[in-house]
Amino acid sequence: MKTGSRVLALLLCLCLIGTVLAGCSTPAPDSPAGAPAVREPTPEPTPRQPDAAELYAEGANRLREAELLCADYSIVQEISLPDYTAEEPGPLMTLTETTERHAQYQGLGSDSLVAVVKDELTMGRDTKTTQLLTYADGIEYVDLKGALYCSEVRQADFLAGQLPLLLLDASLYGSLTSEEAEGGYTLRFDAPDAAEAWALPQEAELLEAAGTALVSPDGALTEAAYSLRYRFGGLTVSTRYEGRFQIPEALDLTGSVPQSVKPYESLDDPTAPLTVMRARTILRHAKVCSAVFNGNFYTQAAGYSVRYYDTLNAIDRVSDMLIHEENNISAVDYSSMQSYSYKYEMRLESGKMTMEYDDGETEETSMYTAEARKNVSSFLTDYFPFSTDLKDAESKDVGAYRLISFSGGDDYGLRVKDLVCESLFSAEPTILDDHAESYLTKSLTGFLAVEQVSGIPTALNLSYAGIHTIEGQPCSLDMELNLALSLYTNDAAKGILDEPLDGPEPEQKPTPVFYRVDDEEGNTLYLLGTIHIGDDRTACLPQVIYDAFDAADALAVEFDDENFEESLDQDEELRELLLQSFYYTDGTTIQNHVDSDVYKAAMDLVKVTGNYTDTAENMKPYLWGNAIEQFYLAQGRKLSSDKGVDVRLMRMAREAEKEILDVESGQFQVSMLGGYTDPVQEMLLAEMTEIPRSEYLSGSYELYEAWCLGDEAALIERLAAMSEEERAELDEDELAIYDEYHQKMEVERNANMVEKAREFLQSGKTVFCAVGLAHLLGEGGMVEALRAAGYTVTLIDTH
């Protein structure tokens, strides 16, 4: 018998013994004659605490079975981002959006649902708007602050886009308790195994979640609340949902349904206008932004075109506005076939604006912060649509992003026309209108890319064609524009400040692998394995590394990118090499070189990243993949190439006037990366389209943390080439593609780097060599090869 059974049997025996003893006890003395019998008072029964699960199930079933329902929701979302506006980064800044929703449903559980949903939204501190949704007979009507849209939507899809009837799924929670409260019972949901599926977006990492519900004394579920916190890319998001429910005795919503769709613009995606409004609001109030404006403008009437390539970086601090803008302008006069170009650079700090022109002239003037903010806002939003501008819109999910394609209405066309004329005829922007008998917007299409959770825009693209009729002749006015946006990332700080914007000294400092190489003649070479991304920790290396750096005569890196960029400006042959390596110049495009499915998936991501320009189709796959990779890292808002160890060391070497040597050269890397065969380039691009952003970022973070720990054995294992088991999973063609890539990227480069290390040792100089970690460790790495060649290679303790 098990112990529990034995205890139960013993308890039963004790109960029987107690009964027997009670029956055999000494009888009480007789009561006096005539005295009433004394009875013990009967105790009041203790009320049974209701079962929490039963309470919730009963209340939930009532709501599920209700035909009529009124619900009031309050939704507060707070998004935390790095605060680059602070003088010393460290704290977070928050983007907040609040929605107060009043929803009424008639015909729930039937095929004839009628719903009226009114949202009052507050974006940021003071931007408010109202949206009214009405659904009936398979049509969703949207009234967004007076802009009217409608769309055919299946009833199930409409309800899926609403907050669920029940905010809480009781099956997810490991703890469900109840306690009496005024007005019924309060239920608490804790220890969830997973987040509510409707509340946690894909690629998000759940941090915490909990919920509560209120059940009235008669068993009705009257209130529910759900809160969760999660990471999404580089964002930390906290959201709280509160719902109050009432089942009315009667409700007739049919009078609220529009009688005709004629006043409503038909959209494939009725949620697009609000997404556009949200993106525009975020952009208009952005405190940290980096933007690239690439626009081509052409006027047939005047016979010339102008191209603008502008970059803007801005940080709006409480005390000061920092701006760095570079403008590159080129034009062609088709009547004379003459062309010209010029560029200028503008910096604003402490209210002083400095303009530097390519001819060497410099101007200085003052600009108030309010004026600077207005100029930045205009740069970012002049071409941006209002929600009322959409004539048609459809959306698709692209991983962690949403891509909205749209066409613009007549008012939008007129506004764009005026902006195009300002860009072409800055001195007389109305000249075409003054001479034209009429104007017509022929077409205006574009797309907008936003991050799914935050609504932060990442790209705007417009294609515009208008016609002025002048002296009876139609004259075209055309524009192609692409605006790449990076908000609340390190890019803006990188574009403004000479050094990375670092926060307080980190508690955990890195201890990377670091080696000393000695030859028989007493010459020394230091080897530091780098990773080309980093955070504040890369500014706090162990002192033994800084001592070796100070003692070295020269710094050697894979290649000095700053020197390479200067060479590009002066070397025509080098520019031609870059063009041939990264662009197709034989009349073909990327579509001729990669699988169509890979192309389509990559094109969506190229649009999202803001790299969809008139030259995108001529880029080789490597450039597309690299653009996606760099975009993901920037959007992660955690690691930055500007804080990579090699970049910091080069900055230190220039400050110390220390010689910088190339282990490889910029020419070599350009030729290698652009010289991969089509199958290899397609493989690399396909990998970037298939890997979710979250997976790419987590892998990058894990590798960086491993670099910081500096465990040599663990790093060798992590960086090992493909195992035999992994190779066996590939077919013959896939294996050949991988081997080609591995041979060029690692085997051949490692061998060349070993020879370069021998040259450094033979030079008699003490060289501090910093190259990618993958080139140092493992089979064929520099450490193993130099030891095999007879050099003494010592792992230096950096802990």
PDB file of C-alpha atoms in Angstrom, residues 409-557:
ATOM      1  CA  GLY A 409      -5.820  61.229 -55.916  1.00  0.00           C
ATOM      2  CA  ASP A 410      -6.024  64.540 -57.753  1.00  0.00           C
ATOM      3  CA  ASP A 411      -5.222  66.733 -54.736  1.00  0.00           C
ATOM      4  CA  TYR A 412      -2.094  64.703 -54.076  1.00  0.00           C
ATOM      5  CA  GLY A 413      -1.140  65.033 -57.749  1.00  0.00           C
ATOM      6  CA  LEU A 414      -1.459  68.815 -57.609  1.00  0.00           C
ATOM      7  CA  ARG A 415       0.674  68.966 -54.491  1.00  0.00           C
ATOM      8  CA  VAL A 416       3.374  66.775 -56.033  1.00  0.00           C
ATOM      9  CA  LYS A 417       3.267  68.866 -59.223  1.00  0.00           C
ATOM     10  CA  ASP A 418       4.035  72.005 -57.229  1.00  0.00           C
ATOM     11  CA  LEU A 419       6.918  70.286 -55.448  1.00  0.00           C
ATOM     12  CA  VAL A 420       8.362  69.022 -58.732  1.00  0.00           C
ATOM     13  CA  CYS A 421       8.203  72.522 -60.204  1.00  0.00           C
ATOM     14  CA  GLU A 422       9.963  73.932 -57.132  1.00  0.00           C
ATOM     15  CA  SER A 423      12.748  71.402 -57.625  1.00  0.00           C
ATOM     16  CA  LEU A 424      13.091  72.189 -61.337  1.00  0.00           C
ATOM     17  CA  PHE A 425      12.513  75.959 -61.267  1.00  0.00           C
ATOM     18  CA  SER A 426      13.499  77.095 -57.789  1.00  0.00           C
ATOM     19  CA  ALA A 427      13.679  80.745 -58.874  1.00  0.00           C
ATOM     20  CA  GLU A 428      10.281  80.699 -60.630  1.00  0.00           C
ATOM     21  CA  PRO A 429       8.320  77.597 -59.496  1.00  0.00           C
ATOM     22  CA  THR A 430       5.028  78.649 -61.187  1.00  0.00           C
ATOM     23  CA  ILE A 431       6.517  79.174 -64.655  1.00  0.00           C
ATOM     24  CA  LEU A 432       4.841  76.110 -66.206  1.00  0.00           C
ATOM     25  CA  ASP A 433       1.447  76.940 -64.712  1.00  0.00           C
ATOM     26  CA  ASP A 434       1.796  80.533 -65.934  1.00  0.00           C
ATOM     27  CA  HIS A 435       2.325  79.436 -69.538  1.00  0.00           C
ATOM     28  CA  ALA A 436       0.007  76.404 -69.613  1.00  0.00           C
ATOM     29  CA  GLU A 437      -3.601  76.317 -70.728  1.00  0.00           C
ATOM     30  CA  SER A 438      -4.260  73.289 -68.510  1.00  0.00           C
ATOM     31  CA  TYR A 439      -2.660  70.683 -66.293  1.00  0.00           C
ATOM     32  CA  LEU A 440      -3.507  66.984 -65.731  1.00  0.00           C
ATOM     33  CA  THR A 441      -2.124  64.418 -63.296  1.00  0.00           C
ATOM     34  CA  LYS A 442      -1.612  61.429 -65.560  1.00  0.00           C
ATOM     35  CA  SER A 443      -0.508  58.969 -62.870  1.00  0.00           C
ATOM     36  CA  LEU A 444       0.743  58.940 -59.325  1.00  0.00           C
ATOM     37  CA  THR A 445       1.679  55.631 -57.715  1.00  0.00           C
ATOM     38  CA  GLY A 446       3.950  54.610 -54.892  1.00  0.00           C
ATOM     39  CA  PHE A 447       4.586  52.433 -51.917  1.00  0.00           C
ATOM     40  CA  LEU A 448       5.174  52.958 -48.225  1.00  0.00           C
ATOM     41  CA  ALA A 449       7.034  50.539 -45.957  1.00  0.00           C
ATOM     42  CA  VAL A 450       6.502  50.547 -42.189  1.00  0.00           C
ATOM     43  CA  GLU A 451       7.605  48.400 -39.284  1.00  0.00           C
ATOM     44  CA  GLN A 452       4.660  46.200 -38.300  1.00  0.00           C
ATOM     45  CA  VAL A 453       4.497  46.866 -34.556  1.00  0.00           C
ATOM     46  CA  SER A 454       5.735  50.435 -34.229  1.00  0.00           C
ATOM     47  CA  GLY A 455       4.361  51.870 -37.469  1.00  0.00           C
ATOM     48  CA  ILE A 456       7.725  53.595 -37.967  1.00  0.00           C
ATOM     49  CA  PRO A 457       8.185  54.242 -41.713  1.00  0.00           C
ATOM     50  CA  THR A 458      11.300  52.915 -43.448  1.00  0.00           C
ATOM     51  CA  ALA A 459      10.736  53.907 -47.085  1.00  0.00           C
ATOM     52  CA  LEU A 460       8.544  56.000 -49.357  1.00  0.00           C
ATOM     53  CA  ASN A 461       8.662  55.654 -53.139  1.00  0.00           C
ATOM     54  CA  LEU A 462       6.720  57.731 -55.679  1.00  0.00           C
ATOM     55  CA  SER A 463       6.362  57.617 -59.437  1.00  0.00           C
ATOM     56  CA  TYR A 464       4.619  60.677 -60.896  1.00  0.00           C
ATOM     57  CA  ALA A 465       3.633  61.799 -64.385  1.00  0.00           C
ATOM     58  CA  GLY A 466       1.791  65.037 -65.135  1.00  0.00           C
ATOM     59  CA  ILE A 467       0.984  66.926 -68.327  1.00  0.00           C
ATOM     60  CA  HIS A 468       0.920  70.681 -68.964  1.00  0.00           C
ATOM     61  CA  THR A 469      -0.705  71.754 -72.200  1.00  0.00           C
ATOM     62  CA  ILE A 470       1.324  74.689 -73.550  1.00  0.00           C
ATOM     63  CA  GLU A 471       0.400  76.300 -76.880  1.00  0.00           C
ATOM     64  CA  GLY A 472      -1.758  73.291 -77.608  1.00  0.00           C
ATOM     65  CA  GLN A 473       1.046  70.796 -77.082  1.00  0.00           C
ATOM     66  CA  PRO A 474       1.102  68.278 -74.188  1.00  0.00           C
ATOM     67  CA  CYS A 475       4.347  68.581 -72.233  1.00  0.00           C
ATOM     68  CA  SER A 476       5.215  65.895 -69.711  1.00  0.00           C
ATOM     69  CA  LEU A 477       6.414  66.558 -66.196  1.00  0.00           C
ATOM     70  CA  ASP A 478       7.898  63.434 -64.552  1.00  0.00           C
ATOM     71  CA  MET A 479       9.408  62.413 -61.258  1.00  0.00           C
ATOM     72  CA  GLU A 480      10.852  59.259 -59.697  1.00  0.00           C
ATOM     73  CA  LEU A 481      11.526  59.595 -55.990  1.00  0.00           C
ATOM     74  CA  ASN A 482      12.766  57.298 -53.252  1.00  0.00           C
ATOM     75  CA  LEU A 483      13.054  58.297 -49.606  1.00  0.00           C
ATOM     76  CA  ALA A 484      14.934  55.868 -47.346  1.00  0.00           C
ATOM     77  CA  LEU A 485      14.236  56.415 -43.646  1.00  0.00           C
ATOM     78  CA  SER A 486      16.015  55.249 -40.519  1.00  0.00           C
ATOM     79  CA  LEU A 487      14.355  56.603 -37.368  1.00  0.00           C
ATOM     80  CA  TYR A 488      15.606  56.232 -33.825  1.00  0.00           C
ATOM     81  CA  THR A 489      18.694  54.269 -34.850  1.00  0.00           C
ATOM     82  CA  ASN A 490      22.406  54.903 -34.480  1.00  0.00           C
ATOM     83  CA  ASP A 491      22.614  56.008 -38.128  1.00  0.00           C
ATOM     84  CA  ALA A 492      21.788  59.634 -37.352  1.00  0.00           C
ATOM     85  CA  ALA A 493      24.394  59.869 -34.609  1.00  0.00           C
ATOM     86  CA  LYS A 494      26.906  58.247 -36.952  1.00  0.00           C
ATOM     87  CA  GLY A 495      26.117  60.813 -39.647  1.00  0.00           C
ATOM     88  CA  ILE A 496      26.492  63.800 -37.334  1.00  0.00           C
ATOM     89  CA  LEU A 497      29.153  63.048 -34.744  1.00  0.00           C
ATOM     90  CA  ASP A 498      32.790  62.294 -35.397  1.00  0.00           C
ATOM     91  CA  GLU A 499      32.753  59.508 -32.837  1.00  0.00           C
ATOM     92  CA  PRO A 500      30.143  56.946 -31.783  1.00  0.00           C
ATOM     93  CA  LEU A 501      27.683  58.140 -29.176  1.00  0.00           C
ATOM     94  CA  ASP A 502      28.592  55.890 -26.235  1.00  0.00           C
ATOM     95  CA  GLY A 503      26.735  55.517 -22.971  1.00  0.00           C
ATOM     96  CA  PRO A 504      28.100  54.904 -19.468  1.00  0.00           C
ATOM     97  CA  GLU A 505      30.986  52.470 -19.058  1.00  0.00           C
ATOM     98  CA  PRO A 506      29.518  48.961 -19.135  1.00  0.00           C
ATOM     99  CA  GLU A 507      29.773  46.727 -16.078  1.00  0.00           C
ATOM    100  CA  GLN A 508      30.732  43.656 -18.130  1.00  0.00           C
ATOM    101  CA  LYS A 509      33.732  44.422 -20.311  1.00  0.00           C
ATOM    102  CA  PRO A 510      34.783  42.211 -23.221  1.00  0.00           C
ATOM    103  CA  THR A 511      37.684  39.774 -23.004  1.00  0.00           C
ATOM    104  CA  PRO A 512      38.300  38.833 -26.655  1.00  0.00           C
ATOM    105  CA  VAL A 513      40.899  36.330 -27.859  1.00  0.00           C
ATOM    106  CA  PHE A 514      44.243  38.075 -28.353  1.00  0.00           C
ATOM    107  CA  TYR A 515      47.552  36.610 -29.479  1.00  0.00           C
ATOM    108  CA  ARG A 516      51.225  37.509 -29.593  1.00  0.00           C
ATOM    109  CA  VAL A 517      53.304  36.085 -32.454  1.00  0.00           C
ATOM    110  CA  ASP A 518      57.118  35.999 -32.184  1.00  0.00           C
ATOM    111  CA  ASP A 519      59.753  34.859 -34.660  1.00  0.00           C
ATOM    112  CA  GLU A 520      63.322  33.684 -34.035  1.00  0.00           C
ATOM    113  CA  GLU A 521      64.730  37.176 -34.731  1.00  0.00           C
ATOM    114  CA  GLY A 522      62.698  38.700 -31.905  1.00  0.00           C
ATOM    115  CA  ASN A 523      60.122  40.400 -34.098  1.00  0.00           C
ATOM    116  CA  THR A 524      56.562  40.640 -32.736  1.00  0.00           C
ATOM    117  CA  LEU A 525      53.115  40.707 -34.246  1.00  0.00           C
ATOM    118  CA  TYR A 526      49.896  41.094 -32.245  1.00  0.00           C
ATOM    119  CA  LEU A 527      46.718  39.400 -33.508  1.00  0.00           C
ATOM    120  CA  LEU A 528      43.260  40.522 -32.409  1.00  0.00           C
ATOM    121  CA  GLY A 529      40.214  38.711 -33.768  1.00  0.00           C
ATOM    122  CA  THR A 530      37.535  41.289 -34.501  1.00  0.00           C
ATOM    123  CA  ILE A 531      33.857  41.328 -35.261  1.00  0.00           C
ATOM    124  CA  HIS A 532      32.704  44.150 -37.493  1.00  0.00           C
ATOM    125  CA  ILE A 533      29.820  45.207 -35.247  1.00  0.00           C
ATOM    126  CA  GLY A 534      29.693  46.282 -31.633  1.00  0.00           C
ATOM    127  CA  ASP A 535      28.194  48.348 -28.836  1.00  0.00           C
ATOM    128  CA  ASP A 536      29.593  50.412 -25.972  1.00  0.00           C
ATOM    129  CA  ARG A 537      31.720  47.481 -24.810  1.00  0.00           C
ATOM    130  CA  THR A 538      34.089  47.744 -27.777  1.00  0.00           C
ATOM    131  CA  ALA A 539      35.273  51.064 -26.311  1.00  0.00           C
ATOM    132  CA  CYS A 540      36.371  49.259 -23.123  1.00  0.00           C
ATOM    133  CA  LEU A 541      38.859  46.594 -24.177  1.00  0.00           C
ATOM    134  CA  PRO A 542      41.243  44.999 -21.661  1.00  0.00           C
ATOM    135  CA  GLN A 543      44.236  47.183 -20.824  1.00  0.00           C
ATOM    136  CA  VAL A 544      46.667  44.561 -22.129  1.00  0.00           C
ATOM    137  CA  ILE A 545      45.230  45.125 -25.629  1.00  0.00           C
ATOM    138  CA  TYR A 546      45.560  48.897 -25.387  1.00  0.00           C
ATOM    139  CA  ASP A 547      49.152  48.525 -24.111  1.00  0.00           C
ATOM    140  CA  ALA A 548      50.026  46.379 -27.130  1.00  0.00           C
ATOM    141  CA  PHE A 549      48.317  48.846 -29.463  1.00  0.00           C
ATOM    142  CA  ASP A 550      50.275  51.763 -27.971  1.00  0.00           C
ATOM    143  CA  ALA A 551      53.549  49.834 -28.290  1.00  0.00           C
ATOM    144  CA  ALA A 552      52.934  48.910 -31.931  1.00  0.00           C
ATOM    145  CA  ASP A 553      54.451  50.884 -34.796  1.00  0.00           C
ATOM    146  CA  ALA A 554      51.473  50.324 -37.076  1.00  0.00           C
ATOM    147  CA  LEU A 555      47.884  49.079 -37.145  1.00  0.00           C
ATOM    148  CA  ALA A 556      46.927  46.523 -39.793  1.00  0.00           C
ATOM    149  CA  VAL A 557      43.274  45.993 -40.703  1.00  0.00           C
TER     150      VAL A 557
END
